[in-house]
CSV table of N, CA and C in Angstrom, one decimal:
chain,number,residue,atom,x,y,z
A,668,MET,N,-26.4,44.4,8.1
A,668,MET,CA,-26.0,42.9,7.8
A,668,MET,C,-24.8,42.6,8.8
A,669,THR,N,-25.0,41.2,9.4
A,669,THR,CA,-24.1,40.8,10.2
A,669,THR,C,-22.9,40.2,9.3
A,670,GLU,N,-21.7,40.4,9.7
A,670,GLU,CA,-20.5,39.6,9.1
A,670,GLU,C,-20.4,38.3,9.5
A,671,ALA,N,-19.8,37.4,8.7
A,671,ALA,CA,-19.7,36.0,8.8
A,671,ALA,C,-18.6,36.0,10.2
A,672,PRO,N,-18.7,34.8,10.8
A,672,PRO,CA,-17.8,34.7,12.1
A,672,PRO,C,-16.5,34.5,11.5
A,673,VAL,N,-15.5,34.9,12.3
A,673,VAL,CA,-14.2,34.8,12.0
A,673,VAL,C,-13.4,33.8,12.9
A,674,VAL,N,-12.7,32.9,12.4
A,674,VAL,CA,-11.9,31.8,13.2
A,674,VAL,C,-10.3,32.2,12.7
A,675,GLY,N,-9.7,32.7,13.6
A,675,GLY,CA,-8.4,33.2,13.3
A,675,GLY,C,-8.4,34.2,12.2
A,676,GLU,N,-8.1,34.1,11.1
A,676,GLU,CA,-8.2,35.1,10.0
A,676,GLU,C,-9.2,34.5,9.0
A,677,MET,N,-9.9,33.2,9.1
A,677,MET,CA,-10.7,32.7,8.3
A,677,MET,C,-12.0,32.8,8.6
A,678,THR,N,-13.0,33.3,7.8
A,678,THR,CA,-14.4,33.3,8.0
A,678,THR,C,-15.0,31.9,7.9
A,679,ALA,N,-16.1,31.6,8.3
A,679,ALA,CA,-16.8,30.3,8.0
A,679,ALA,C,-17.1,30.1,6.6
A,680,GLN,N,-17.5,31.4,5.9
A,680,GLN,CA,-17.5,31.2,4.4
A,680,GLN,C,-16.2,30.8,3.7
A,681,GLY,N,-15.0,31.4,4.3
A,681,GLY,CA,-13.6,31.0,3.8
A,681,GLY,C,-13.4,29.5,4.1
A,682,LEU,N,-13.7,29.2,5.2
A,682,LEU,CA,-13.6,27.6,5.7
A,682,LEU,C,-14.3,26.8,4.7
A,683,ARG,N,-15.5,27.1,4.4
A,683,ARG,CA,-16.4,26.3,3.6
A,683,ARG,C,-15.7,26.4,2.1
A,684,ARG,N,-15.2,27.4,1.5
A,684,ARG,CA,-14.4,27.3,0.2
A,684,ARG,C,-13.3,26.5,0.3
A,685,LEU,N,-12.5,26.6,1.4
A,685,LEU,CA,-11.4,25.8,1.5
A,685,LEU,C,-11.6,24.4,1.5
A,686,TYR,N,-12.8,23.9,2.3
A,686,TYR,CA,-13.2,22.4,2.2
A,686,TYR,C,-13.6,22.1,0.8
A,687,LEU,N,-14.2,22.9,0.1
A,687,LEU,CA,-14.6,22.6,-1.3
A,687,LEU,C,-13.5,22.6,-2.1
A,688,ASP,N,-12.6,23.3,-1.9
A,688,ASP,CA,-11.1,23.2,-2.8
A,688,ASP,C,-10.4,21.8,-2.4
A,689,TYR,N,-10.6,21.5,-1.2
A,689,TYR,CA,-10.0,20.1,-0.6
A,689,TYR,C,-10.6,18.9,-1.5
A,690,ILE,N,-12.0,19.0,-1.6
A,690,ILE,CA,-12.7,18.1,-2.2
A,690,ILE,C,-12.4,18.0,-3.7
A,691,GLU,N,-12.2,19.0,-4.3
A,691,GLU,CA,-11.8,19.2,-5.5
A,691,GLU,C,-10.4,18.5,-5.8
A,692,CYS,N,-9.5,18.7,-4.9
A,692,CYS,CA,-8.3,18.3,-5.0
A,692,CYS,C,-8.4,16.6,-4.9
A,693,LEU,N,-9.1,16.0,-4.1
A,693,LEU,CA,-9.3,14.6,-4.1
A,693,LEU,C,-9.8,14.2,-5.2
A,694,ASN,N,-11.0,14.7,-5.8
A,694,ASN,CA,-11.5,14.2,-7.1
A,694,ASN,C,-10.5,14.3,-8.3
A,695,ARG,N,-9.5,15.3,-8.1
A,695,ARG,CA,-8.5,15.5,-9.3
A,695,ARG,C,-7.3,14.4,-9.1
A,696,ARG,N,-7.3,13.8,-7.8
A,696,ARG,CA,-6.3,13.1,-7.4
A,696,ARG,C,-5.0,13.7,-7.5
A,697,ASP,N,-5.0,15.1,-7.0
A,697,ASP,CA,-3.7,15.7,-7.0
A,697,ASP,C,-3.0,15.5,-5.5
A,698,TRP,N,-2.3,14.4,-5.4
A,698,TRP,CA,-2.0,14.0,-4.1
A,698,TRP,C,-0.8,14.9,-3.8
A,699,ALA,N,-0.1,15.6,-4.8
A,699,ALA,CA,0.9,16.5,-4.4
A,699,ALA,C,0.5,17.6,-3.7
A,700,ALA,N,-0.7,18.3,-4.0
A,700,ALA,CA,-1.4,19.4,-3.4
A,700,ALA,C,-2.1,19.0,-2.0
A,701,LEU,N,-2.2,17.8,-1.6
A,701,LEU,CA,-2.9,17.3,-0.5
A,701,LEU,C,-2.2,18.2,0.8
A,702,GLY,N,-1.0,18.5,1.0
A,702,GLY,CA,-0.5,19.3,2.0
A,702,GLY,C,-0.8,20.6,2.1
A,703,ASN,N,-1.5,21.1,1.1
A,703,ASN,CA,-2.2,22.6,1.1
A,703,ASN,C,-3.4,22.4,1.9
A,704,PHE,N,-4.0,21.3,2.2
A,704,PHE,CA,-5.3,21.1,3.0
A,704,PHE,C,-5.2,20.4,4.2
A,705,VAL,N,-4.4,19.5,4.3
A,705,VAL,CA,-4.1,18.5,5.4
A,705,VAL,C,-3.0,18.8,6.3
A,706,HIS,N,-3.2,18.8,7.6
A,706,HIS,CA,-2.1,19.1,8.6
A,706,HIS,C,-1.0,18.0,8.6
A,707,ALA,N,0.1,18.3,8.8
A,707,ALA,CA,1.3,17.4,8.9
A,707,ALA,C,1.0,16.4,10.0
A,708,GLU,N,0.2,16.7,11.1
A,708,GLU,CA,0.0,16.0,12.1
A,708,GLU,C,-1.4,15.3,12.3
A,709,ALA,N,-2.1,15.2,10.9
A,709,ALA,CA,-3.6,14.8,10.7
A,709,ALA,C,-3.7,13.6,11.6
A,710,GLU,N,-5.0,13.3,12.1
A,710,GLU,CA,-5.7,12.4,12.8
A,710,GLU,C,-6.8,11.9,11.9
A,711,HIS,N,-7.1,10.7,12.0
A,711,HIS,CA,-8.3,10.0,11.5
A,711,HIS,C,-8.9,9.1,12.4
A,712,ASN,N,-10.1,9.4,12.7
A,712,ASN,CA,-10.9,8.6,13.8
A,712,ASN,C,-10.1,8.3,15.1
A,713,GLY,N,-9.3,9.2,15.4
A,713,GLY,CA,-8.5,9.2,16.8
A,713,GLY,C,-7.2,8.7,16.6
A,714,THR,N,-6.7,8.3,15.5
A,714,THR,CA,-5.4,7.6,15.2
A,714,THR,C,-4.6,8.8,14.3
A,715,ARG,N,-3.4,9.1,15.1
A,715,ARG,CA,-2.5,10.1,14.2
A,715,ARG,C,-1.8,9.1,13.1
A,716,ILE,N,-2.2,9.8,11.8
A,716,ILE,CA,-1.5,9.1,10.6
A,716,ILE,C,-0.6,10.2,9.9
A,717,GLY,N,-0.8,11.5,10.3
A,717,GLY,CA,0.0,12.3,9.5
A,717,GLY,C,-0.4,12.5,8.1
A,718,LEU,N,0.3,13.4,7.4
A,718,LEU,CA,-0.1,13.7,6.0
A,718,LEU,C,0.3,12.7,5.2
A,719,SER,N,1.4,12.0,5.4
A,719,SER,CA,1.8,10.8,4.5
A,719,SER,C,0.8,9.8,4.7
A,720,GLY,N,0.4,9.5,5.9
A,720,GLY,CA,-0.5,8.4,6.2
A,720,GLY,C,-1.9,8.8,5.6
A,721,TYR,N,-2.2,10.0,5.6
A,721,TYR,CA,-3.6,10.4,5.1
A,721,TYR,C,-3.6,10.3,3.4
A,722,ARG,N,-2.4,10.6,2.8
A,722,ARG,CA,-2.3,10.5,1.5
A,722,ARG,C,-2.4,8.9,0.9
A,723,GLU,N,-1.5,8.2,1.8
A,723,GLU,CA,-1.7,6.6,1.4
A,723,GLU,C,-3.0,6.1,1.7
A,724,MET,N,-3.8,6.6,2.5
A,724,MET,CA,-5.1,6.1,2.9
A,724,MET,C,-6.1,6.4,1.7
A,725,LEU,N,-5.9,7.6,1.2
A,725,LEU,CA,-6.6,8.1,-0.1
A,725,LEU,C,-6.2,7.2,-1.3
A,726,LYS,N,-5.0,7.0,-1.4
A,726,LYS,CA,-4.4,6.3,-2.7
A,726,LYS,C,-4.9,5.0,-2.6
A,727,SER,N,-5.1,4.4,-1.4
A,727,SER,CA,-5.5,3.1,-1.2
A,727,SER,C,-7.0,2.9,-1.5
A,728,ASP,N,-7.7,3.9,-1.2
A,728,ASP,CA,-9.1,4.0,-1.4
A,728,ASP,C,-9.5,4.0,-3.1
A,729,VAL,N,-8.5,4.9,-3.7
A,729,VAL,CA,-8.7,5.0,-5.2
A,729,VAL,C,-8.2,3.7,-6.0
A,730,ALA,N,-7.4,3.0,-5.3
A,730,ALA,CA,-6.8,1.8,-5.8
A,730,ALA,C,-8.0,0.8,-5.8
A,731,ALA,N,-8.8,0.8,-4.6
A,731,ALA,CA,-9.7,-0.3,-4.4
A,731,ALA,C,-11.1,0.2,-5.2
A,732,ILE,N,-11.1,1.6,-5.5
A,732,ILE,CA,-12.3,2.1,-6.0
A,732,ILE,C,-11.9,3.3,-7.1
A,733,PRO,N,-11.5,2.6,-8.4
A,733,PRO,CA,-11.0,3.6,-9.4
A,733,PRO,C,-12.0,4.6,-9.8
A,734,ASP,N,-13.1,4.5,-9.7
A,734,ASP,CA,-14.2,5.5,-10.1
A,734,ASP,C,-14.5,6.3,-8.8
A,735,LEU,N,-13.8,6.3,-7.8
A,735,LEU,CA,-14.1,7.2,-6.6
A,735,LEU,C,-14.3,8.5,-6.9
A,736,PHE,N,-15.6,9.2,-6.4
A,736,PHE,CA,-15.8,10.6,-6.7
A,736,PHE,C,-16.7,10.9,-5.3
A,737,PHE,N,-16.0,12.1,-4.9
A,737,PHE,CA,-16.5,12.7,-3.6
A,737,PHE,C,-17.6,13.6,-4.0
A,738,ASP,N,-18.8,13.2,-3.7
A,738,ASP,CA,-20.0,14.2,-4.2
A,738,ASP,C,-20.7,14.7,-2.7
A,739,VAL,N,-20.1,15.8,-2.6
A,739,VAL,CA,-20.6,16.5,-1.3
A,739,VAL,C,-22.2,16.9,-1.2
A,740,ARG,N,-22.9,16.3,-0.5
A,740,ARG,CA,-24.3,16.7,-0.6
A,740,ARG,C,-24.8,17.7,0.4
A,741,MET,N,-24.1,17.7,1.6
A,741,MET,CA,-24.4,18.7,2.6
A,741,MET,C,-23.3,19.2,3.5
A,742,ILE,N,-23.0,20.5,3.6
A,742,ILE,CA,-21.9,21.1,4.5
A,742,ILE,C,-22.7,21.8,5.5
A,743,LEU,N,-22.2,21.7,6.7
A,743,LEU,CA,-22.4,22.6,8.0
A,743,LEU,C,-21.1,23.1,8.4
A,744,CYS,N,-21.1,24.4,8.7
A,744,CYS,CA,-19.9,24.8,9.2
A,744,CYS,C,-20.0,25.6,10.6
A,745,ASP,N,-19.4,25.2,11.6
A,745,ASP,CA,-19.2,25.9,12.8
A,745,ASP,C,-17.7,25.9,13.2
A,746,ALA,N,-17.0,26.9,12.3
A,746,ALA,CA,-15.6,27.0,12.4
A,746,ALA,C,-15.0,26.9,13.7
A,747,PRO,N,-13.9,26.0,13.8
A,747,PRO,CA,-13.1,25.6,13.0
A,747,PRO,C,-13.5,24.1,12.6
A,748,VAL,N,-14.9,23.8,12.7
A,748,VAL,CA,-15.4,22.5,12.2
A,748,VAL,C,-16.2,22.5,11.1
A,749,ILE,N,-16.1,21.6,10.2
A,749,ILE,CA,-17.0,21.3,9.0
A,749,ILE,C,-17.7,20.0,9.3
A,750,ALA,N,-19.0,19.9,9.1
A,750,ALA,CA,-19.6,18.7,9.0
A,750,ALA,C,-20.2,18.4,7.6
A,751,SER,N,-19.9,17.1,7.1
A,751,SER,CA,-20.2,17.0,5.8
A,751,SER,C,-20.9,15.6,5.5
A,752,ARG,N,-21.8,15.6,4.5
A,752,ARG,CA,-22.4,14.3,4.2
A,752,ARG,C,-21.9,14.2,2.6
A,753,ILE,N,-21.1,13.0,2.3
A,753,ILE,CA,-20.6,12.9,1.1
A,753,ILE,C,-21.2,11.6,0.6
A,754,HIS,N,-21.8,11.7,-0.7
A,754,HIS,CA,-22.4,10.6,-1.4
A,754,HIS,C,-21.4,9.9,-2.3
A,755,PHE,N,-21.4,8.5,-2.5
A,755,PHE,CA,-20.6,7.9,-3.3
A,755,PHE,C,-21.4,6.9,-4.1
A,756,ASP,N,-21.2,6.9,-5.5
A,756,ASP,CA,-21.8,5.9,-6.4
A,756,ASP,C,-20.7,5.5,-7.3
A,757,CYS,N,-20.3,4.2,-7.0
A,757,CYS,CA,-19.0,3.7,-7.5
A,757,CYS,C,-19.1,2.3,-7.6
A,758,THR,N,-17.9,1.7,-8.2
A,758,THR,CA,-17.9,0.1,-8.7
A,758,THR,C,-16.5,-0.2,-7.9
A,759,PRO,N,-16.4,-0.5,-6.7
A,759,PRO,CA,-15.1,-1.2,-6.3
A,759,PRO,C,-14.7,-2.4,-6.9
A,760,VAL,N,-13.3,-2.6,-7.0
A,760,VAL,CA,-13.0,-3.5,-7.9
A,760,VAL,C,-12.7,-5.1,-7.2
A,761,GLY,N,-12.8,-5.0,-5.7
A,761,GLY,CA,-12.7,-6.2,-4.9
A,761,GLY,C,-13.6,-6.1,-3.7
A,762,LEU,N,-12.8,-6.1,-2.6
A,762,LEU,CA,-13.4,-6.1,-1.4
A,762,LEU,C,-13.6,-4.5,-0.9
A,763,LEU,N,-14.7,-4.2,-0.2
A,763,LEU,CA,-15.0,-2.8,0.2
A,763,LEU,C,-15.5,-3.0,1.5
A,764,PHE,N,-14.7,-2.5,2.6
A,764,PHE,CA,-15.2,-2.6,4.0
A,764,PHE,C,-15.2,-4.0,4.3
A,765,GLY,N,-14.5,-5.0,3.6
A,765,GLY,CA,-14.4,-6.3,3.9
A,765,GLY,C,-15.5,-7.1,3.3
A,766,LEU,N,-16.4,-6.6,2.5
A,766,LEU,CA,-17.5,-6.8,1.6
A,766,LEU,C,-17.1,-7.3,0.3
A,767,PRO,N,-17.4,-8.6,-0.2
A,767,PRO,CA,-17.0,-8.8,-1.7
A,767,PRO,C,-18.0,-8.0,-2.6
A,768,VAL,N,-17.4,-6.8,-3.0
A,768,VAL,CA,-18.2,-6.1,-3.9
A,768,VAL,C,-18.0,-6.5,-5.4
A,769,ASN,N,-16.6,-6.7,-5.7
A,769,ASN,CA,-16.1,-7.3,-7.0
A,769,ASN,C,-16.7,-6.5,-8.1
A,770,GLY,N,-16.6,-5.4,-8.2
A,770,GLY,CA,-17.1,-4.7,-9.6
A,770,GLY,C,-18.5,-4.5,-9.6
A,771,GLN,N,-19.1,-4.7,-8.6
A,771,GLN,CA,-20.8,-4.2,-8.7
A,771,GLN,C,-20.8,-2.8,-8.2
A,772,ARG,N,-21.8,-2.1,-8.9
A,772,ARG,CA,-21.9,-0.7,-8.5
A,772,ARG,C,-22.8,-0.7,-7.2
A,773,VAL,N,-22.3,0.2,-6.3
A,773,VAL,CA,-22.8,0.5,-5.1
A,773,VAL,C,-22.9,1.9,-4.8
A,774,ARG,N,-23.9,2.3,-4.0
A,774,ARG,CA,-24.1,3.7,-3.4
A,774,ARG,C,-24.1,3.7,-1.9
A,775,PHE,N,-23.5,4.4,-1.4
A,775,PHE,CA,-23.5,4.7,0.1
A,775,PHE,C,-22.9,6.2,0.5
A,776,ASP,N,-23.2,6.5,1.6
A,776,ASP,CA,-22.9,7.8,2.1
A,776,ASP,C,-21.9,7.9,3.3
A,777,GLU,N,-21.1,8.9,3.5
A,777,GLU,CA,-20.3,9.1,4.5
A,777,GLU,C,-20.5,10.3,5.3
A,778,ASN,N,-20.8,10.1,6.8
A,778,ASN,CA,-20.9,11.5,7.4
A,778,ASN,C,-19.5,11.6,8.2
A,779,VAL,N,-19.1,12.9,7.9
A,779,VAL,CA,-17.8,13.2,8.4
A,779,VAL,C,-17.6,14.7,9.0
A,780,PHE,N,-16.8,14.5,10.2
A,780,PHE,CA,-16.5,15.9,10.7
A,780,PHE,C,-14.9,16.2,10.4
A,781,TYR,N,-14.6,17.4,10.2
A,781,TYR,CA,-13.3,17.8,10.0
A,781,TYR,C,-12.9,19.1,10.8
A,782,GLU,N,-12.0,18.9,11.6
A,782,GLU,CA,-11.6,20.1,12.4
A,782,GLU,C,-10.3,20.6,12.0
A,783,PHE,N,-10.4,21.8,11.6
A,783,PHE,CA,-9.2,22.6,11.0
A,783,PHE,C,-8.4,23.3,12.0
A,784,GLU,N,-7.1,23.2,11.8
A,784,GLU,CA,-6.1,24.1,12.7
A,784,GLU,C,-5.0,24.5,11.8
A,785,ALA,N,-4.7,25.8,12.0
A,785,ALA,CA,-3.8,26.6,11.0
A,785,ALA,C,-4.1,26.4,9.7
A,786,GLY,N,-5.3,26.6,9.3
A,786,GLY,CA,-5.8,26.4,8.0
A,786,GLY,C,-5.7,25.0,7.2
A,787,ARG,N,-5.6,24.2,8.0
A,787,ARG,CA,-5.5,22.7,7.5
A,787,ARG,C,-6.3,21.7,8.2
A,788,ILE,N,-6.8,20.6,7.6
A,788,ILE,CA,-7.4,19.7,8.2
A,788,ILE,C,-6.4,19.0,9.2
A,789,ARG,N,-6.9,18.9,10.5
A,789,ARG,CA,-6.2,18.5,11.6
A,789,ARG,C,-6.7,17.1,12.1
A,790,ARG,N,-8.1,17.1,12.1
A,790,ARG,CA,-8.8,15.8,13.0
A,790,ARG,C,-9.8,15.5,12.0
A,791,VAL,N,-10.1,14.2,11.7
A,791,VAL,CA,-11.3,13.8,11.0
A,791,VAL,C,-11.9,12.8,11.7
A,792,TRP,N,-13.3,12.9,11.6
A,792,TRP,CA,-14.0,11.7,12.4
A,792,TRP,C,-15.1,11.3,11.3
A,793,SER,N,-14.9,10.0,10.8
A,793,SER,CA,-15.7,9.4,9.7
A,793,SER,C,-16.5,8.2,10.1
A,794,VAL,N,-17.9,8.3,9.8
A,794,VAL,CA,-18.8,7.2,9.8
A,794,VAL,C,-19.3,6.9,8.4
A,795,ILE,N,-19.1,5.7,7.9
A,795,ILE,CA,-19.5,5.3,6.6
A,795,ILE,C,-20.7,4.3,6.5
A,796,ASP,N,-21.7,4.4,5.9
A,796,ASP,CA,-22.7,3.6,5.9
A,796,ASP,C,-22.7,2.2,5.3
A,797,LYS,N,-21.8,1.4,5.8
A,797,LYS,CA,-21.5,0.1,5.3
A,797,LYS,C,-22.8,-0.9,5.2
A,798,ASP,N,-23.8,-0.6,6.0
A,798,ASP,CA,-24.9,-1.4,5.8
A,798,ASP,C,-25.6,-1.2,4.5
A,799,ALA,N,-25.5,0.0,4.0
A,799,ALA,CA,-26.0,0.3,2.5
A,799,ALA,C,-25.4,-0.6,1.6
A,800,VAL,N,-24.1,-0.7,1.6
A,800,VAL,CA,-23.1,-1.5,0.8
A,800,VAL,C,-23.8,-3.1,0.9
A,801,ARG,N,-23.6,-3.5,2.1
A,801,ARG,CA,-24.1,-4.9,2.4
A,801,ARG,C,-25.4,-5.2,1.8
A,802,GLN,N,-26.4,-4.3,1.8
A,802,GLN,CA,-27.6,-4.5,1.3
A,802,GLN,C,-27.7,-4.7,-0.2
A,803,GLN,N,-26.7,-4.1,-0.9
A,803,GLN,CA,-26.7,-3.9,-2.5
A,803,GLN,C,-26.0,-5.0,-3.1
A,804,ILE,N,-25.0,-5.7,-2.4
A,804,ILE,CA,-24.3,-6.8,-3.0
A,804,ILE,C,-25.1,-8.1,-3.1
A,805,ASP,N,-24.7,-8.8,-4.1
A,805,ASP,CA,-25.5,-10.2,-4.3
A,805,ASP,C,-25.0,-11.2,-3.4
């Protein structure tokens, strides 16, 4: 039997577990623990926002979507990169992606790549299916 590939000291299986722990951290709203998963120099879609900016981005998301829950539907790991498809079924309170959702329940997906460095998320590339939201609002 072949062992899982190793990245630094982390196997692909270990990276997958780390990612799922990160998702659990988000779903618990454990912002104090976010630094265990996100690099101090984190980038989101090509912009350096750092850990504090990443935390504020997530807090803002939760303020706009109080019932936000990250439902991971697919994970592919090619360490040090994780690709994930995340499903959302939620009721944003006002605007979402510039669209007047205003408390209406919507469902959409995010396709996202995470690159890990030193055991933390260093770069994130995210594409959200905004058209799915647009098609659901009145």
